[in-house]
Tab-separated table of C-alpha atoms in Angstrom:
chain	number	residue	atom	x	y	z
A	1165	UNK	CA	81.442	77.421	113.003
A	1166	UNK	CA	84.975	78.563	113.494
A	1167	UNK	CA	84.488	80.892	110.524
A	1168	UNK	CA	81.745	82.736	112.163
A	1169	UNK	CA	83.755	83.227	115.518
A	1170	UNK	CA	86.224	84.416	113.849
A	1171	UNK	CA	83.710	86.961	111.946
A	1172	UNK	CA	82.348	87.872	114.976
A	1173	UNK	CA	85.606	88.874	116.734
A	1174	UNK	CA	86.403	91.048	114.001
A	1175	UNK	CA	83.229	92.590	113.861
A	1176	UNK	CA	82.066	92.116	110.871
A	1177	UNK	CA	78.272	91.411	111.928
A	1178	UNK	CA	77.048	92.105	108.804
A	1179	UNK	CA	78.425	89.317	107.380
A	1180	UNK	CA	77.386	87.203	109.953
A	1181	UNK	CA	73.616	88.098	109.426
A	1182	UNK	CA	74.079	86.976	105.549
A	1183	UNK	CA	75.672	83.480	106.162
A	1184	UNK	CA	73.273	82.570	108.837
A	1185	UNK	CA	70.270	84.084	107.005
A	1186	UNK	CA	68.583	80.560	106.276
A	1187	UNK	CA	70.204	79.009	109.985
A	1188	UNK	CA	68.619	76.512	111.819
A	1189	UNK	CA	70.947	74.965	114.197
A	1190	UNK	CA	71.656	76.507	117.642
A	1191	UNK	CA	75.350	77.113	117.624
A	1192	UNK	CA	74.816	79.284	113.967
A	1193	UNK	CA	71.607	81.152	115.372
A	1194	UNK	CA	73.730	82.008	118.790
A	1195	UNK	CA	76.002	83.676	116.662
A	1196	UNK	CA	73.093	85.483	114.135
A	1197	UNK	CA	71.556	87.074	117.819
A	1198	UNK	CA	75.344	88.337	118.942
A	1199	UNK	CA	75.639	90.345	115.439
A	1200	UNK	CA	72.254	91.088	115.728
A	1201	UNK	CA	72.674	92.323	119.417
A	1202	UNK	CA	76.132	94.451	118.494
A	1203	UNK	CA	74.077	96.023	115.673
A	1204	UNK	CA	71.511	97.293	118.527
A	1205	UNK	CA	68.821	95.302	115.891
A	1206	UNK	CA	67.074	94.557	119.083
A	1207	UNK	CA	63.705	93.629	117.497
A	1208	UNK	CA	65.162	91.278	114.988
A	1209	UNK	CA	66.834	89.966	117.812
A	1210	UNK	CA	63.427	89.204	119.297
A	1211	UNK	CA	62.137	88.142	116.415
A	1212	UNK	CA	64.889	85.906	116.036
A	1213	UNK	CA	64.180	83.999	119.013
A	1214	UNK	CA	60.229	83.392	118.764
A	1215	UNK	CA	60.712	81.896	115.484
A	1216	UNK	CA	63.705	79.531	116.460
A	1217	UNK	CA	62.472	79.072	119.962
A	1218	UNK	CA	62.187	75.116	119.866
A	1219	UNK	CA	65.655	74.861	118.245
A	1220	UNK	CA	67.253	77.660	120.816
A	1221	UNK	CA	65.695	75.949	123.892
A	1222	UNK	CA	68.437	73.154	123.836
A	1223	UNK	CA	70.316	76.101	125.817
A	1224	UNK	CA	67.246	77.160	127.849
A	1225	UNK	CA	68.972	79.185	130.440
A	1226	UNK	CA	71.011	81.545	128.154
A	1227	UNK	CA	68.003	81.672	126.292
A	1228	UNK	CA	65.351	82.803	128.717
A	1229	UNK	CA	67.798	85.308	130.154
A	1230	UNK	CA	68.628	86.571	126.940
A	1231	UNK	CA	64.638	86.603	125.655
A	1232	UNK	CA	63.843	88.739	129.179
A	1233	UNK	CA	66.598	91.037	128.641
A	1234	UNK	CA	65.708	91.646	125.194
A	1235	UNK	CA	61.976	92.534	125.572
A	1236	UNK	CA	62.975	94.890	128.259
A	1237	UNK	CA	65.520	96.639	126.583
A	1238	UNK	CA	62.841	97.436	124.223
A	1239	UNK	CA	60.704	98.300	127.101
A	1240	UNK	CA	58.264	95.390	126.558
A	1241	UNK	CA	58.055	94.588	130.152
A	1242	UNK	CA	54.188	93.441	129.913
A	1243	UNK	CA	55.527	90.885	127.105
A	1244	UNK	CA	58.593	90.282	129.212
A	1245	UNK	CA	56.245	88.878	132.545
A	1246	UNK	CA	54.224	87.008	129.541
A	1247	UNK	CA	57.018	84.727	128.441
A	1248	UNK	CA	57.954	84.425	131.597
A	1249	UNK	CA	55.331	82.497	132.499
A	1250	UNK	CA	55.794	80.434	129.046
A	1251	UNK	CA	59.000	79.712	130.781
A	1252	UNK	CA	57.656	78.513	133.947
A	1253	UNK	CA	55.019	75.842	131.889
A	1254	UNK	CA	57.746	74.069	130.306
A	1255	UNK	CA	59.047	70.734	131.285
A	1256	UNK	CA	61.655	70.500	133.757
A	1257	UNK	CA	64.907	70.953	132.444
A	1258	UNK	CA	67.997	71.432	134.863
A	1259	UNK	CA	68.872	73.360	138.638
A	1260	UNK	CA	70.462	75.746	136.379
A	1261	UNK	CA	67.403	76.673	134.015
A	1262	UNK	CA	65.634	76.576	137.443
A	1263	UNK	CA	67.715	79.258	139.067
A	1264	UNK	CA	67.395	81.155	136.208
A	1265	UNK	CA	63.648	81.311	136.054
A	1266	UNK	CA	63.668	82.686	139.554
A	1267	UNK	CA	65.633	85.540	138.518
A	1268	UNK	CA	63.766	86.527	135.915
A	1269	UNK	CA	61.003	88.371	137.401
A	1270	UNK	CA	63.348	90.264	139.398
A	1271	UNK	CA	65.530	91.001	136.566
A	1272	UNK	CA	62.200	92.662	134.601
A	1273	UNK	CA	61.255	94.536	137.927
A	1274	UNK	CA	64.969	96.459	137.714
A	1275	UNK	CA	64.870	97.093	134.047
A	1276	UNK	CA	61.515	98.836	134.892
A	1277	UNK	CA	63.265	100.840	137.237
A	1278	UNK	CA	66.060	102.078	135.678
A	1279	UNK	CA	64.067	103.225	132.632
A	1280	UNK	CA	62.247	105.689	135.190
A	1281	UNK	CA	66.057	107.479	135.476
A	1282	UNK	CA	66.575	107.204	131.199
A	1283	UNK	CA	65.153	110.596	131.131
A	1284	UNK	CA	67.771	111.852	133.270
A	1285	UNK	CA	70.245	110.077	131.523
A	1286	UNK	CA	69.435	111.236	128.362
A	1287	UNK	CA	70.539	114.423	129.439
A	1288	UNK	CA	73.446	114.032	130.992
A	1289	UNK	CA	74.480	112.022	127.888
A	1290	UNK	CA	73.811	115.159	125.556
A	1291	UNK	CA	75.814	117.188	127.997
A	1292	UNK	CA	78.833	114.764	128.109
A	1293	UNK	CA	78.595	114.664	123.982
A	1294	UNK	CA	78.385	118.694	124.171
A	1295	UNK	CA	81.007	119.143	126.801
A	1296	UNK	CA	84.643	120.919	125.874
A	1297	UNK	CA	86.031	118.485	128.435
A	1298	UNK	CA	87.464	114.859	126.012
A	1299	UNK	CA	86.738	112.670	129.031
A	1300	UNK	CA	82.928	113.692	129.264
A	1301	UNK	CA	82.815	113.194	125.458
A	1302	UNK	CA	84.613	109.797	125.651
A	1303	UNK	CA	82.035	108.315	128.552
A	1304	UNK	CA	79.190	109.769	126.279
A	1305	UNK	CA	80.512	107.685	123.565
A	1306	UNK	CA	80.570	104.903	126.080
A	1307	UNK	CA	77.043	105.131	126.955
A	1308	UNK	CA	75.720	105.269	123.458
A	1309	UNK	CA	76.942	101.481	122.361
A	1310	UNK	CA	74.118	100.048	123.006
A	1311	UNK	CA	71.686	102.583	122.725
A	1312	UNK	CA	69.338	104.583	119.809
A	1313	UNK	CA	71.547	106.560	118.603
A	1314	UNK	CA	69.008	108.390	115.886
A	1315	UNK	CA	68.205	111.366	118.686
A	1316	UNK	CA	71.816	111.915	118.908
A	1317	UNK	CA	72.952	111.949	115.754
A	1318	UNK	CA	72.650	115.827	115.772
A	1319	UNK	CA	75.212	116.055	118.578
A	1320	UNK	CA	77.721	113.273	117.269
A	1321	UNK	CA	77.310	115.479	114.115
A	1322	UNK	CA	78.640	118.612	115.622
A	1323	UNK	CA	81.453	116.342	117.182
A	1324	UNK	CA	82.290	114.746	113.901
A	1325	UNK	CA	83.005	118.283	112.380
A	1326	UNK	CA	83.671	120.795	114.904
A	1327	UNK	CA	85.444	119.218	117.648
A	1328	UNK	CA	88.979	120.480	118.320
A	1329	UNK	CA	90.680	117.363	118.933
A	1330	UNK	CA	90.736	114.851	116.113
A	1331	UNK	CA	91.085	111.728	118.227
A	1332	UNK	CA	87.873	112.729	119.564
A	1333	UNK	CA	85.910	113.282	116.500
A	1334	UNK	CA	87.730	109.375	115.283
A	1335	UNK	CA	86.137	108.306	117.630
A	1336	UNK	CA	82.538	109.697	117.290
A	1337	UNK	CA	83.131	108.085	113.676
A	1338	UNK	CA	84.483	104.876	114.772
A	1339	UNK	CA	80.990	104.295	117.409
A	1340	UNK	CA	79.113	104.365	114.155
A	1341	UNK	CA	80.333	102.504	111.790
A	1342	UNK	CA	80.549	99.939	114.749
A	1343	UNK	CA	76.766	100.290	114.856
A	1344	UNK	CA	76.893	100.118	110.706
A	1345	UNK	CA	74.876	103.686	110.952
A	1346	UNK	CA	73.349	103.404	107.051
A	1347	UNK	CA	73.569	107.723	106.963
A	1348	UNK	CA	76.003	110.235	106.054
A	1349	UNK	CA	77.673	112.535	107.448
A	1350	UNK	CA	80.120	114.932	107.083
A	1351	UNK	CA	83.773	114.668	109.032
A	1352	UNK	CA	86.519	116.827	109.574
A	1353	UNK	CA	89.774	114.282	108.472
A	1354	UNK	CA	92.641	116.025	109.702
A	1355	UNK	CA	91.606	119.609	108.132
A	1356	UNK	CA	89.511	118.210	105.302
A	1357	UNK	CA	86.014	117.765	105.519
A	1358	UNK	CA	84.380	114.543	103.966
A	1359	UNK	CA	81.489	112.905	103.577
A	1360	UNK	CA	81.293	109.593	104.993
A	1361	UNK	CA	78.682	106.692	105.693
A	1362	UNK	CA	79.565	104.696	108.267
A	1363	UNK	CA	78.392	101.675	107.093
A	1364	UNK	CA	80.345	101.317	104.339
A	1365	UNK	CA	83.380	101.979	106.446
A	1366	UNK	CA	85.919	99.280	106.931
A	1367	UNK	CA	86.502	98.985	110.495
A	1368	UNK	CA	90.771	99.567	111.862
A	1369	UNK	CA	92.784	96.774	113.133
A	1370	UNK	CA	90.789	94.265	111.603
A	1371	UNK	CA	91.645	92.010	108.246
A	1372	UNK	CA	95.276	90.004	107.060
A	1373	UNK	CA	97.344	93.333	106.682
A	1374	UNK	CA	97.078	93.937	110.231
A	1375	UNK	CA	97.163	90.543	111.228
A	1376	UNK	CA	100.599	89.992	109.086
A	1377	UNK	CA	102.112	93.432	110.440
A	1378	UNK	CA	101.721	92.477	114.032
A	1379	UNK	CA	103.045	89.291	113.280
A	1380	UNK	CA	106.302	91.056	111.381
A	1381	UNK	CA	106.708	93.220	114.236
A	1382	UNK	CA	107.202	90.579	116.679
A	1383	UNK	CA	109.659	88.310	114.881
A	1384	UNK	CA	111.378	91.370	113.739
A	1385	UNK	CA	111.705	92.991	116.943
A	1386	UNK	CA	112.025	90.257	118.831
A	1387	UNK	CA	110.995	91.733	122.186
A	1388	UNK	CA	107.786	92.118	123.733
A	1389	UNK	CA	108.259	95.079	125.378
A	1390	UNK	CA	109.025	96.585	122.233
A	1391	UNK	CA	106.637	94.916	120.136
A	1392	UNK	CA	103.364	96.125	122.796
A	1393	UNK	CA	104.202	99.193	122.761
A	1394	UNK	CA	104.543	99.774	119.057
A	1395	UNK	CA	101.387	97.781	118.292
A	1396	UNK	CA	99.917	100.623	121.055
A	1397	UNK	CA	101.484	103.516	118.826
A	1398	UNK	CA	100.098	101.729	115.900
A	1399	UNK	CA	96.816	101.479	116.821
A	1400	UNK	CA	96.567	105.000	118.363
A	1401	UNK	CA	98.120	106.445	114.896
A	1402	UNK	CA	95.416	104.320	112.872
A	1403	UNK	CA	92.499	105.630	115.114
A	1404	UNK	CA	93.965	109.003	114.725
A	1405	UNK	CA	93.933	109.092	110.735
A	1406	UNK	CA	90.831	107.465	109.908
A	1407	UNK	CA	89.168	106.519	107.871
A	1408	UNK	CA	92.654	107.130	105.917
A	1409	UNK	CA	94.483	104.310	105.579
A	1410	UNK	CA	98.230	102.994	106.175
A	1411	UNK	CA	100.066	100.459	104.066
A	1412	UNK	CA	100.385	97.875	106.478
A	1413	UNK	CA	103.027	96.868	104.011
A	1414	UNK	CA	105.379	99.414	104.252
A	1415	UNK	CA	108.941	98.683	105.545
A	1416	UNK	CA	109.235	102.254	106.485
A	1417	UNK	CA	106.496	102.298	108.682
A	1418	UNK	CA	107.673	99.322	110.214
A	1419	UNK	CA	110.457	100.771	111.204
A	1420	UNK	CA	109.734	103.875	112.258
A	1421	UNK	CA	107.314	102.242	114.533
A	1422	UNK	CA	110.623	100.251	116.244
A	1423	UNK	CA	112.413	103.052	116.711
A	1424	UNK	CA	109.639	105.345	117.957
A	1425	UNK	CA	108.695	102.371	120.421
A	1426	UNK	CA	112.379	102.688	121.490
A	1427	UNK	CA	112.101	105.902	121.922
A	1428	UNK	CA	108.937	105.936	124.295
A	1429	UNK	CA	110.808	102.859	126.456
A	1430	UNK	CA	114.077	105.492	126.658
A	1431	UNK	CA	116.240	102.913	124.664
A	1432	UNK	CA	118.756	104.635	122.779
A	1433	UNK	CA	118.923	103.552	118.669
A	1434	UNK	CA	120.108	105.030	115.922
A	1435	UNK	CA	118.274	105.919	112.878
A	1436	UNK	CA	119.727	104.157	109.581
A	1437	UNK	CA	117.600	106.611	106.857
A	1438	UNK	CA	116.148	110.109	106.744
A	1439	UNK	CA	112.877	108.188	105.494
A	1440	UNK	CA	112.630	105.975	108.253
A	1441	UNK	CA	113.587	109.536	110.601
A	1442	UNK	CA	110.844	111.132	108.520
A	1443	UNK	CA	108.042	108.912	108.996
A	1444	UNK	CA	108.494	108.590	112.451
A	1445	UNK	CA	108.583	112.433	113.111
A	1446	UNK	CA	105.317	112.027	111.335
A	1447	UNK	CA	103.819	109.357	113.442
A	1448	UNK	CA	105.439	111.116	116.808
A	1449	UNK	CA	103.541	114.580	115.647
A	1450	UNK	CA	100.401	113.086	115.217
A	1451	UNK	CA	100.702	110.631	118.582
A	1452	UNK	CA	101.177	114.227	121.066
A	1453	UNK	CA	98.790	115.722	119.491
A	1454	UNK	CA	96.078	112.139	120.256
């Protein structure tokens, strides 16, 4: 069970579908609905649930909330009021399960409403993802996690290739291969335009490497301060050069990293090697320009 937490945190849904494929007890099938849910697979979510309803039940509020919420994120609202009512026949269970029967109606009535405005936010969603401005582009990116994002991929396209700054256009690339988007595309890497598919892309900050590096850094540095805000440069350097990778290995880089961290806190230190120097000139060049 641990194992599957563990996959879960470091998103690798994919392989959380494939071990629980042939599931039947709740705990495992919670988990198989959160990767399904993160993968926006909202009708094999569904599914999901109506044919491991009995087993799922032994949670009955999470499960009738999360049923609702499901059917009306697809817009199944007619389906929605039906199951509620399947809700309301069973036997009693607890005040909780109670309360949350009572709020399901209500909580159908609003998803109804709000997809009267999706319209309107479609739009303004294609104008933040079109905007010159990084902010608007950032919420955009926001908005699309748990969305459709097949009637956008022609503006996340544009993004991935043509927008100036290449923090930006990481993370365009980074929202799909978080949805494990099965399509490529092309990407401008630092200059050099690729092909990529996202869902073939190994997600940053995730696996032993960065695990162990973290871990180096903080018995090596042996301040917090320090450590925090070099796992910060870290992580903004990764973003930046992806999907290139760093070895997570390298002394050098673990270095640099120490004295650039300095650096940012105003703590004087003196560089011991023109490598070390070098790689952190490289790192500082690419963090202004994030």
């Amino acid at each position: 069970m641990e194992d599957l937490r563990k996959l879960l945190e470091q998103r690798k849904f994919e392989e959380v579908l494939d071990l629980t494929k042939h599931s039947t007890k709740s705990e495992e099938l919670f988990f198989r609905l959160s990767a399904m849910m993160a993968l926006g697979k909202l009708k094999d979510a569904i599914n999901c649930i109506e044919d491991h309803r009995t087993v799922l039940q032994d949670n009955l509020p999470w499960l009738m909330r999360l049923h609702i919420e499901l059917l009306c994120l697809d817009g199944r609202f007619d389906e929605a009021f039906d199951e509620v009512k399947y809700y309301e026949n069973l036997p009693y269970d607890s005040q909780e399960s109670e309360e949350v029967l009572k709020s399901l109606p209500k909580i159908i009535r609003e998803y109804e409403t709000s997809k009267a405005h999706l319209g309107m936010e479609k739009e303004e969603i294609i104008k933040g993802l079109s905007s010159s401005n990084s902010d608007d582009v950032l919420a955009s990116l926001d908005a699309l996690r748990d969305k459709d994002l097949v009637p956008y991929y022609i503006f996340l396209q544009k993004i991935l290739t043509s927008y100036p700054k290449q923090a930006i256009r990481s993370f365009a690339l980074l929202l799909l291969v978080q949805r494990a988007v099965n399509k490529t595309f092309k990407f401008n890497n630092m200059g050099e335009i690729i092909e990529v598919n996202p869902s073939l892309l190994k997600p940053p900050f995730v696996g032993d490497d960065f695990e162990k590096m973290i871990k180096r850094m903080e018995e090596e540095y042996k301040d917090p301060s320090i450590t925090q805000n070099a796992i910060s440069l870290l992580s903004s350097y990764l973003i930046y050069i992806y999907p290139k990778t760093e070895d997570l290995n390298d002394d050098t880089l673990v270095d640099a990293l120490y004295h650039l961290s300095c650096e940012y806190l105003q703590i004087d230190t003196s560089i011991p090697s023109k490598a070390i120097g070098d790689k952190l000139k490289e790192i500082s060049e690419i963090l202004n320009d994030f």
